[in-house]
Amino acid sequence: MLLAIDCGNTNTVFSIWDGTRFLCTLRTSTEHQRTADQYFVWFKTLLAHHGIDAKINAVVISSTVPRVVFNLRVLSDRYFNCRPLVVGKPDCRLPVDVRVDAGTQVGPDRLVNTVAGYDLYGGDLIIVDFGTATTFDVVDHDGAYIGGVIAPGVNLSLQALHEAAAALPHIDVTKPDRVIGTNTVDCMQSGVFWGYVGLIDGICERIKAERGRAMKVIATGGLAPLFQQGTDMFDMFEDDLTMHGLTVIHEHNKEG
């Protein structure tokens, strides 16, 4: 079975793929000091809790945190007796082209999302990923990654607002009942929610105008369902887009 690992700045997700479906998905906070042994104990404990006895014989990794990759490599080698496939490394081939400025390093998560989006929906896509950063990735008609937009993530913006303005509390993002707030919390929630709705609509419309063609907009990430309530810009929502992309990349490298 395949263990797909998506390591982001905030969370790391482990999913087991049996070739046709994901058996389970496990999530933990991203900590670069966590050892391979600690990962394994956590992983096996949760598998036992879910009653899953999976024999892992392949691992594929996407990581935006380079320092974490070493211990994930050790985990694969020591406990699963395999060399992991790491997206972004020279030995990991992608089934799509990457057409950006020479010398530009594209985040592995953005490449994986591109692969997944093209596999599921074809080309001419805008993929909006609500993570630590809110990213907009543009997929050409032939599946190539051709660039995008990086904006501050929703929770990152809330944290910065709270830390920079002493009088403003830390709040959770939610859809407010009204645009005009009548207290501090309502005003902040309205600013964040409707501000990001404006960001989503505005950037997607500008990308479409610049490309001069019809494009599907795919949303992914934990806060995507919330912002779906405020805009009709999204054509589809894919909760496990990154994990699907990792399985496609793994299969592509097997066939090679």
PDB file of C-alpha atoms in Angstrom:
ATOM      1  CA  MET A   1       0.000   0.000   0.000  1.00  0.00           C
ATOM      2  CA  LEU A   2       1.022   3.593  -0.592  1.00  0.00           C
ATOM      3  CA  LEU A   3       1.528   6.110   2.212  1.00  0.00           C
ATOM      4  CA  ALA A   4       0.993   9.642   0.886  1.00  0.00           C
ATOM      5  CA  ILE A   5       2.350  12.427   3.092  1.00  0.00           C
ATOM      6  CA  ASP A   6       1.530  16.106   2.629  1.00  0.00           C
ATOM      7  CA  CYS A   7       3.641  18.278   4.924  1.00  0.00           C
ATOM      8  CA  GLY A   8       2.480  21.890   5.086  1.00  0.00           C
ATOM      9  CA  ASN A   9       3.623  24.797   7.211  1.00  0.00           C
ATOM     10  CA  THR A  10       0.909  24.156   9.800  1.00  0.00           C
ATOM     11  CA  ASN A  11      -0.211  20.524   9.502  1.00  0.00           C
ATOM     12  CA  THR A  12       1.138  17.250   8.126  1.00  0.00           C
ATOM     13  CA  VAL A  13      -1.351  14.782   6.649  1.00  0.00           C
ATOM     14  CA  PHE A  14      -0.807  11.026   6.226  1.00  0.00           C
ATOM     15  CA  SER A  15      -3.163   9.043   3.963  1.00  0.00           C
ATOM     16  CA  ILE A  16      -3.076   5.341   3.102  1.00  0.00           C
ATOM     17  CA  TRP A  17      -4.002   4.497  -0.504  1.00  0.00           C
ATOM     18  CA  ASP A  18      -4.808   0.871  -1.355  1.00  0.00           C
ATOM     19  CA  GLY A  19      -4.876   1.448  -5.107  1.00  0.00           C
ATOM     20  CA  THR A  20      -8.556   2.297  -5.358  1.00  0.00           C
ATOM     21  CA  ARG A  21      -9.392   4.395  -2.288  1.00  0.00           C
ATOM     22  CA  PHE A  22      -7.974   6.072   0.807  1.00  0.00           C
ATOM     23  CA  LEU A  23      -8.328   3.796   3.832  1.00  0.00           C
ATOM     24  CA  CYS A  24      -7.771   6.582   6.329  1.00  0.00           C
ATOM     25  CA  THR A  25      -6.370  10.082   6.690  1.00  0.00           C
ATOM     26  CA  LEU A  26      -4.421  11.158   9.778  1.00  0.00           C
ATOM     27  CA  ARG A  27      -3.359  14.685  10.665  1.00  0.00           C
ATOM     28  CA  THR A  28      -0.720  16.080  13.009  1.00  0.00           C
ATOM     29  CA  SER A  29       0.945  19.429  13.574  1.00  0.00           C
ATOM     30  CA  THR A  30       4.112  20.082  11.576  1.00  0.00           C
ATOM     31  CA  GLU A  31       7.165  20.060  13.842  1.00  0.00           C
ATOM     32  CA  HIS A  32      10.610  19.879  12.285  1.00  0.00           C
ATOM     33  CA  GLN A  33      12.149  18.409  15.449  1.00  0.00           C
ATOM     34  CA  ARG A  34       9.873  15.334  15.434  1.00  0.00           C
ATOM     35  CA  THR A  35      11.944  12.199  14.877  1.00  0.00           C
ATOM     36  CA  ALA A  36      11.205   9.236  12.625  1.00  0.00           C
ATOM     37  CA  ASP A  37      10.579   7.085  15.714  1.00  0.00           C
ATOM     38  CA  GLN A  38       8.032   9.586  17.051  1.00  0.00           C
ATOM     39  CA  TYR A  39       6.247   9.680  13.699  1.00  0.00           C
ATOM     40  CA  PHE A  40       6.056   5.883  13.668  1.00  0.00           C
ATOM     41  CA  VAL A  41       4.685   5.546  17.203  1.00  0.00           C
ATOM     42  CA  TRP A  42       2.023   8.181  16.473  1.00  0.00           C
ATOM     43  CA  PHE A  43       1.155   6.586  13.139  1.00  0.00           C
ATOM     44  CA  LYS A  44       0.900   2.990  14.390  1.00  0.00           C
ATOM     45  CA  THR A  45      -1.090   4.020  17.454  1.00  0.00           C
ATOM     46  CA  LEU A  46      -3.745   5.748  15.361  1.00  0.00           C
ATOM     47  CA  LEU A  47      -3.864   2.905  12.835  1.00  0.00           C
ATOM     48  CA  ALA A  48      -4.517   0.473  15.683  1.00  0.00           C
ATOM     49  CA  HIS A  49      -7.225   2.791  17.013  1.00  0.00           C
ATOM     50  CA  HIS A  50      -8.940   2.727  13.600  1.00  0.00           C
ATOM     51  CA  GLY A  51      -8.493  -1.050  13.319  1.00  0.00           C
ATOM     52  CA  ILE A  52      -6.332  -0.801  10.189  1.00  0.00           C
ATOM     53  CA  ASP A  53      -3.536  -3.281   9.528  1.00  0.00           C
ATOM     54  CA  ALA A  54      -1.819  -1.793   6.484  1.00  0.00           C
ATOM     55  CA  LYS A  55       1.419  -3.049   4.981  1.00  0.00           C
ATOM     56  CA  ILE A  56       3.117   0.058   3.622  1.00  0.00           C
ATOM     57  CA  ASN A  57       5.513  -0.672   0.755  1.00  0.00           C
ATOM     58  CA  ALA A  58       5.738   2.743  -0.920  1.00  0.00           C
ATOM     59  CA  VAL A  59       5.841   6.365   0.275  1.00  0.00           C
ATOM     60  CA  VAL A  60       5.370   9.630  -1.612  1.00  0.00           C
ATOM     61  CA  ILE A  61       6.003  13.002   0.049  1.00  0.00           C
ATOM     62  CA  SER A  62       5.123  16.611  -0.695  1.00  0.00           C
ATOM     63  CA  SER A  63       6.657  19.052   1.765  1.00  0.00           C
ATOM     64  CA  THR A  64       6.809  22.837   1.953  1.00  0.00           C
ATOM     65  CA  VAL A  65       9.036  22.486   5.029  1.00  0.00           C
ATOM     66  CA  PRO A  66      12.447  21.155   3.889  1.00  0.00           C
ATOM     67  CA  ARG A  67      13.696  20.423   7.418  1.00  0.00           C
ATOM     68  CA  VAL A  68      10.946  17.857   7.945  1.00  0.00           C
ATOM     69  CA  VAL A  69      11.811  15.777   4.881  1.00  0.00           C
ATOM     70  CA  PHE A  70      14.908  14.178   6.431  1.00  0.00           C
ATOM     71  CA  ASN A  71      12.993  12.496   9.259  1.00  0.00           C
ATOM     72  CA  LEU A  72      10.226  11.422   6.872  1.00  0.00           C
ATOM     73  CA  ARG A  73      12.904   9.797   4.698  1.00  0.00           C
ATOM     74  CA  VAL A  74      14.270   8.001   7.750  1.00  0.00           C
ATOM     75  CA  LEU A  75      10.736   6.891   8.654  1.00  0.00           C
ATOM     76  CA  SER A  76      10.285   5.370   5.186  1.00  0.00           C
ATOM     77  CA  ASP A  77      13.633   3.631   5.188  1.00  0.00           C
ATOM     78  CA  ARG A  78      13.623   2.368   8.782  1.00  0.00           C
ATOM     79  CA  TYR A  79      10.016   1.275   9.200  1.00  0.00           C
ATOM     80  CA  PHE A  80       8.687   0.678   5.677  1.00  0.00           C
ATOM     81  CA  ASN A  81      11.904  -0.493   4.022  1.00  0.00           C
ATOM     82  CA  CYS A  82      11.475   1.767   1.007  1.00  0.00           C
ATOM     83  CA  ARG A  83      12.940   4.911  -0.480  1.00  0.00           C
ATOM     84  CA  PRO A  84      10.310   7.668  -0.575  1.00  0.00           C
ATOM     85  CA  LEU A  85       9.455   9.607  -3.701  1.00  0.00           C
ATOM     86  CA  VAL A  86       9.779  13.313  -2.857  1.00  0.00           C
ATOM     87  CA  VAL A  87       8.020  15.833  -5.086  1.00  0.00           C
ATOM     88  CA  GLY A  88      10.438  18.505  -6.263  1.00  0.00           C
ATOM     89  CA  LYS A  89      13.510  16.270  -6.202  1.00  0.00           C
ATOM     90  CA  PRO A  90      15.249  15.452  -9.514  1.00  0.00           C
ATOM     91  CA  ASP A  91      14.264  11.774  -9.423  1.00  0.00           C
ATOM     92  CA  CYS A  92      10.548  12.592  -9.120  1.00  0.00           C
ATOM     93  CA  ARG A  93       9.021  13.067 -12.567  1.00  0.00           C
ATOM     94  CA  LEU A  94       5.793  15.001 -13.041  1.00  0.00           C
ATOM     95  CA  PRO A  95       3.147  14.114 -15.637  1.00  0.00           C
ATOM     96  CA  VAL A  96       2.780  17.840 -16.482  1.00  0.00           C
ATOM     97  CA  ASP A  97       5.166  20.609 -17.541  1.00  0.00           C
ATOM     98  CA  VAL A  98       6.167  23.545 -15.352  1.00  0.00           C
ATOM     99  CA  ARG A  99       6.428  26.748 -17.373  1.00  0.00           C
ATOM    100  CA  VAL A 100       7.694  29.540 -15.117  1.00  0.00           C
ATOM    101  CA  ASP A 101      10.714  31.867 -15.059  1.00  0.00           C
ATOM    102  CA  ALA A 102      14.060  30.077 -15.144  1.00  0.00           C
ATOM    103  CA  GLY A 103      15.419  29.356 -11.681  1.00  0.00           C
ATOM    104  CA  THR A 104      12.018  29.702  -9.989  1.00  0.00           C
ATOM    105  CA  GLN A 105      11.266  27.155  -7.271  1.00  0.00           C
ATOM    106  CA  VAL A 106       7.591  26.237  -7.267  1.00  0.00           C
ATOM    107  CA  GLY A 107       6.162  24.850  -4.017  1.00  0.00           C
ATOM    108  CA  PRO A 108       5.645  21.073  -4.191  1.00  0.00           C
ATOM    109  CA  ASP A 109       2.077  21.445  -2.932  1.00  0.00           C
ATOM    110  CA  ARG A 110       1.242  23.706  -5.878  1.00  0.00           C
ATOM    111  CA  LEU A 111       2.675  21.210  -8.349  1.00  0.00           C
ATOM    112  CA  VAL A 112       0.773  18.340  -6.753  1.00  0.00           C
ATOM    113  CA  ASN A 113      -2.483  20.300  -6.862  1.00  0.00           C
ATOM    114  CA  THR A 114      -1.857  21.062 -10.534  1.00  0.00           C
ATOM    115  CA  VAL A 115      -1.377  17.367 -11.304  1.00  0.00           C
ATOM    116  CA  ALA A 116      -4.526  16.458  -9.382  1.00  0.00           C
ATOM    117  CA  GLY A 117      -6.654  19.185 -10.923  1.00  0.00           C
ATOM    118  CA  TYR A 118      -5.631  18.275 -14.458  1.00  0.00           C
ATOM    119  CA  ASP A 119      -6.192  14.564 -13.825  1.00  0.00           C
ATOM    120  CA  LEU A 120      -9.697  15.198 -12.483  1.00  0.00           C
ATOM    121  CA  TYR A 121     -10.929  18.094 -14.619  1.00  0.00           C
ATOM    122  CA  GLY A 122      -8.598  18.659 -17.551  1.00  0.00           C
ATOM    123  CA  GLY A 123      -6.910  21.963 -18.329  1.00  0.00           C
ATOM    124  CA  ASP A 124      -7.713  25.661 -18.059  1.00  0.00           C
ATOM    125  CA  LEU A 125      -8.051  25.684 -14.270  1.00  0.00           C
ATOM    126  CA  ILE A 126      -7.605  28.058 -11.379  1.00  0.00           C
ATOM    127  CA  ILE A 127      -6.913  26.130  -8.165  1.00  0.00           C
ATOM    128  CA  VAL A 128      -7.548  28.101  -4.969  1.00  0.00           C
ATOM    129  CA  ASP A 129      -5.932  26.497  -1.922  1.00  0.00           C
ATOM    130  CA  PHE A 130      -6.772  27.831   1.545  1.00  0.00           C
ATOM    131  CA  GLY A 131      -3.693  26.944   3.572  1.00  0.00           C
ATOM    132  CA  THR A 132      -1.204  28.910   5.642  1.00  0.00           C
ATOM    133  CA  ALA A 133      -1.080  31.042   2.507  1.00  0.00           C
ATOM    134  CA  THR A 134      -3.998  31.391   0.111  1.00  0.00           C
ATOM    135  CA  THR A 135      -2.664  30.378  -3.290  1.00  0.00           C
ATOM    136  CA  PHE A 136      -4.109  30.638  -6.784  1.00  0.00           C
ATOM    137  CA  ASP A 137      -2.504  28.236  -9.260  1.00  0.00           C
ATOM    138  CA  VAL A 138      -3.120  28.491 -12.989  1.00  0.00           C
ATOM    139  CA  VAL A 139      -3.197  25.324 -15.088  1.00  0.00           C
ATOM    140  CA  ASP A 140      -2.882  25.634 -18.883  1.00  0.00           C
ATOM    141  CA  HIS A 141      -5.006  23.750 -21.418  1.00  0.00           C
ATOM    142  CA  ASP A 142      -2.413  20.939 -21.563  1.00  0.00           C
ATOM    143  CA  GLY A 143      -2.042  20.608 -17.790  1.00  0.00           C
ATOM    144  CA  ALA A 144       1.123  22.685 -17.447  1.00  0.00           C
ATOM    145  CA  TYR A 145       1.631  24.814 -14.360  1.00  0.00           C
ATOM    146  CA  ILE A 146       2.090  28.374 -15.629  1.00  0.00           C
ATOM    147  CA  GLY A 147       2.185  30.467 -12.458  1.00  0.00           C
ATOM    148  CA  GLY A 148      -0.242  31.964 -10.012  1.00  0.00           C
ATOM    149  CA  VAL A 149      -0.776  34.216  -7.026  1.00  0.00           C
ATOM    150  CA  ILE A 150       0.228  33.960  -3.359  1.00  0.00           C
ATOM    151  CA  ALA A 151      -1.746  35.902  -0.751  1.00  0.00           C
ATOM    152  CA  PRO A 152      -1.610  35.790   3.075  1.00  0.00           C
ATOM    153  CA  GLY A 153      -3.672  32.973   4.534  1.00  0.00           C
ATOM    154  CA  VAL A 154      -6.877  33.728   6.407  1.00  0.00           C
ATOM    155  CA  ASN A 155      -5.672  32.600   9.833  1.00  0.00           C
ATOM    156  CA  LEU A 156      -2.305  34.267   9.261  1.00  0.00           C
ATOM    157  CA  SER A 157      -4.083  37.561   8.581  1.00  0.00           C
ATOM    158  CA  LEU A 158      -6.187  37.187  11.721  1.00  0.00           C
ATOM    159  CA  GLN A 159      -3.096  36.461  13.806  1.00  0.00           C
ATOM    160  CA  ALA A 160      -1.229  39.469  12.392  1.00  0.00           C
ATOM    161  CA  LEU A 161      -4.223  41.743  13.036  1.00  0.00           C
ATOM    162  CA  HIS A 162      -4.471  40.590  16.643  1.00  0.00           C
ATOM    163  CA  GLU A 163      -0.731  40.878  17.311  1.00  0.00           C
ATOM    164  CA  ALA A 164      -0.267  44.263  15.630  1.00  0.00           C
ATOM    165  CA  ALA A 165      -3.303  45.960  17.162  1.00  0.00           C
ATOM    166  CA  ALA A 166      -3.369  45.575  20.937  1.00  0.00           C
ATOM    167  CA  ALA A 167      -7.052  46.497  21.258  1.00  0.00           C
ATOM    168  CA  LEU A 168      -8.251  43.868  18.778  1.00  0.00           C
ATOM    169  CA  PRO A 169      -9.027  40.364  20.072  1.00  0.00           C
ATOM    170  CA  HIS A 170      -8.130  37.068  18.438  1.00  0.00           C
ATOM    171  CA  ILE A 171     -11.208  35.745  16.638  1.00  0.00           C
ATOM    172  CA  ASP A 172     -12.284  32.748  14.595  1.00  0.00           C
ATOM    173  CA  VAL A 173     -13.301  33.328  11.010  1.00  0.00           C
ATOM    174  CA  THR A 174     -16.972  32.797  10.261  1.00  0.00           C
ATOM    175  CA  LYS A 175     -19.576  34.182   7.867  1.00  0.00           C
ATOM    176  CA  PRO A 176     -21.235  37.171   9.558  1.00  0.00           C
ATOM    177  CA  ASP A 177     -24.974  37.751   9.327  1.00  0.00           C
ATOM    178  CA  ARG A 178     -24.429  41.311   8.121  1.00  0.00           C
ATOM    179  CA  VAL A 179     -21.651  43.204   6.362  1.00  0.00           C
ATOM    180  CA  ILE A 180     -21.862  46.188   8.742  1.00  0.00           C
ATOM    181  CA  GLY A 181     -20.701  45.136  12.184  1.00  0.00           C
ATOM    182  CA  THR A 182     -22.036  46.762  15.326  1.00  0.00           C
ATOM    183  CA  ASN A 183     -19.271  45.569  17.657  1.00  0.00           C
ATOM    184  CA  THR A 184     -15.540  44.911  17.339  1.00  0.00           C
ATOM    185  CA  VAL A 185     -15.760  41.162  16.770  1.00  0.00           C
ATOM    186  CA  ASP A 186     -18.496  41.516  14.136  1.00  0.00           C
ATOM    187  CA  CYS A 187     -16.504  44.223  12.365  1.00  0.00           C
ATOM    188  CA  MET A 188     -13.383  42.025  12.276  1.00  0.00           C
ATOM    189  CA  GLN A 189     -15.270  38.943  11.101  1.00  0.00           C
ATOM    190  CA  SER A 190     -16.931  40.932   8.351  1.00  0.00           C
ATOM    191  CA  GLY A 191     -13.638  42.423   7.247  1.00  0.00           C
ATOM    192  CA  VAL A 192     -11.911  39.068   7.074  1.00  0.00           C
ATOM    193  CA  PHE A 193     -14.756  37.079   5.517  1.00  0.00           C
ATOM    194  CA  TRP A 194     -15.970  39.597   2.945  1.00  0.00           C
ATOM    195  CA  GLY A 195     -12.452  40.841   2.371  1.00  0.00           C
ATOM    196  CA  TYR A 196     -11.342  37.363   1.349  1.00  0.00           C
ATOM    197  CA  VAL A 197     -14.474  36.849  -0.749  1.00  0.00           C
ATOM    198  CA  GLY A 198     -13.504  40.030  -2.590  1.00  0.00           C
ATOM    199  CA  LEU A 199      -9.941  38.759  -2.907  1.00  0.00           C
ATOM    200  CA  ILE A 200     -11.109  35.432  -4.352  1.00  0.00           C
ATOM    201  CA  ASP A 201     -13.573  36.971  -6.807  1.00  0.00           C
ATOM    202  CA  GLY A 202     -11.248  39.761  -7.866  1.00  0.00           C
ATOM    203  CA  ILE A 203      -8.144  37.641  -8.473  1.00  0.00           C
ATOM    204  CA  CYS A 204     -10.048  34.875 -10.265  1.00  0.00           C
ATOM    205  CA  GLU A 205     -11.788  37.391 -12.547  1.00  0.00           C
ATOM    206  CA  ARG A 206      -8.489  39.081 -13.362  1.00  0.00           C
ATOM    207  CA  ILE A 207      -6.825  35.736 -14.145  1.00  0.00           C
ATOM    208  CA  LYS A 208      -9.694  34.808 -16.452  1.00  0.00           C
ATOM    209  CA  ALA A 209      -9.518  38.186 -18.191  1.00  0.00           C
ATOM    210  CA  GLU A 210      -5.747  37.907 -18.601  1.00  0.00           C
ATOM    211  CA  ARG A 211      -6.039  34.403 -20.025  1.00  0.00           C
ATOM    212  CA  GLY A 212      -8.935  35.372 -22.267  1.00  0.00           C
ATOM    213  CA  ARG A 213     -10.702  32.032 -22.024  1.00  0.00           C
ATOM    214  CA  ALA A 214     -13.202  30.120 -19.903  1.00  0.00           C
ATOM    215  CA  MET A 215     -11.624  28.548 -16.822  1.00  0.00           C
ATOM    216  CA  LYS A 216     -12.909  26.282 -14.066  1.00  0.00           C
ATOM    217  CA  VAL A 217     -12.157  27.301 -10.480  1.00  0.00           C
ATOM    218  CA  ILE A 218     -11.339  24.464  -8.058  1.00  0.00           C
ATOM    219  CA  ALA A 219     -11.299  25.147  -4.307  1.00  0.00           C
ATOM    220  CA  THR A 220      -9.410  23.083  -1.747  1.00  0.00           C
ATOM    221  CA  GLY A 221      -8.191  23.479   1.820  1.00  0.00           C
ATOM    222  CA  GLY A 222      -9.903  23.567   5.184  1.00  0.00           C
ATOM    223  CA  LEU A 223     -11.628  26.950   4.852  1.00  0.00           C
ATOM    224  CA  ALA A 224     -12.888  26.465   1.290  1.00  0.00           C
ATOM    225  CA  PRO A 225     -16.381  25.269   2.368  1.00  0.00           C
ATOM    226  CA  LEU A 226     -16.774  28.394   4.505  1.00  0.00           C
ATOM    227  CA  PHE A 227     -15.958  30.764   1.658  1.00  0.00           C
ATOM    228  CA  GLN A 228     -18.221  28.837  -0.700  1.00  0.00           C
ATOM    229  CA  GLN A 229     -21.038  30.397   1.326  1.00  0.00           C
ATOM    230  CA  GLY A 230     -20.013  33.878   0.175  1.00  0.00           C
ATOM    231  CA  THR A 231     -19.200  33.391  -3.512  1.00  0.00           C
ATOM    232  CA  ASP A 232     -20.369  31.445  -6.550  1.00  0.00           C
ATOM    233  CA  MET A 233     -16.891  31.635  -8.100  1.00  0.00           C
ATOM    234  CA  PHE A 234     -16.009  28.020  -7.266  1.00  0.00           C
ATOM    235  CA  ASP A 235     -17.055  25.370  -9.783  1.00  0.00           C
ATOM    236  CA  MET A 236     -15.896  22.455  -7.619  1.00  0.00           C
ATOM    237  CA  PHE A 237     -14.564  21.720  -4.139  1.00  0.00           C
ATOM    238  CA  GLU A 238     -12.045  18.905  -3.619  1.00  0.00           C
ATOM    239  CA  ASP A 239     -11.164  18.104  -0.013  1.00  0.00           C
ATOM    240  CA  ASP A 240      -8.400  15.589  -0.846  1.00  0.00           C
ATOM    241  CA  LEU A 241      -6.997  17.258  -3.974  1.00  0.00           C
ATOM    242  CA  THR A 242      -3.371  17.151  -2.804  1.00  0.00           C
ATOM    243  CA  MET A 243      -3.593  13.497  -1.761  1.00  0.00           C
ATOM    244  CA  HIS A 244      -5.093  12.568  -5.120  1.00  0.00           C
ATOM    245  CA  GLY A 245      -2.225  14.356  -6.850  1.00  0.00           C
ATOM    246  CA  LEU A 246       0.327  12.409  -4.833  1.00  0.00           C
ATOM    247  CA  THR A 247      -1.202   9.090  -5.937  1.00  0.00           C
ATOM    248  CA  VAL A 248      -1.122  10.234  -9.586  1.00  0.00           C
ATOM    249  CA  ILE A 249       2.539  11.271  -9.310  1.00  0.00           C
ATOM    250  CA  HIS A 250       3.457   7.999  -7.646  1.00  0.00           C
ATOM    251  CA  GLU A 251       1.740   5.985 -10.381  1.00  0.00           C
ATOM    252  CA  HIS A 252       3.415   8.065 -13.094  1.00  0.00           C
ATOM    253  CA  ASN A 253       6.858   7.325 -11.643  1.00  0.00           C
ATOM    254  CA  LYS A 254       6.041   3.612 -11.312  1.00  0.00           C
ATOM    255  CA  GLU A 255       5.133   3.426 -14.977  1.00  0.00           C
ATOM    256  CA  GLY A 256       8.362   5.146 -15.962  1.00  0.00           C
TER     257      GLY A 256
END
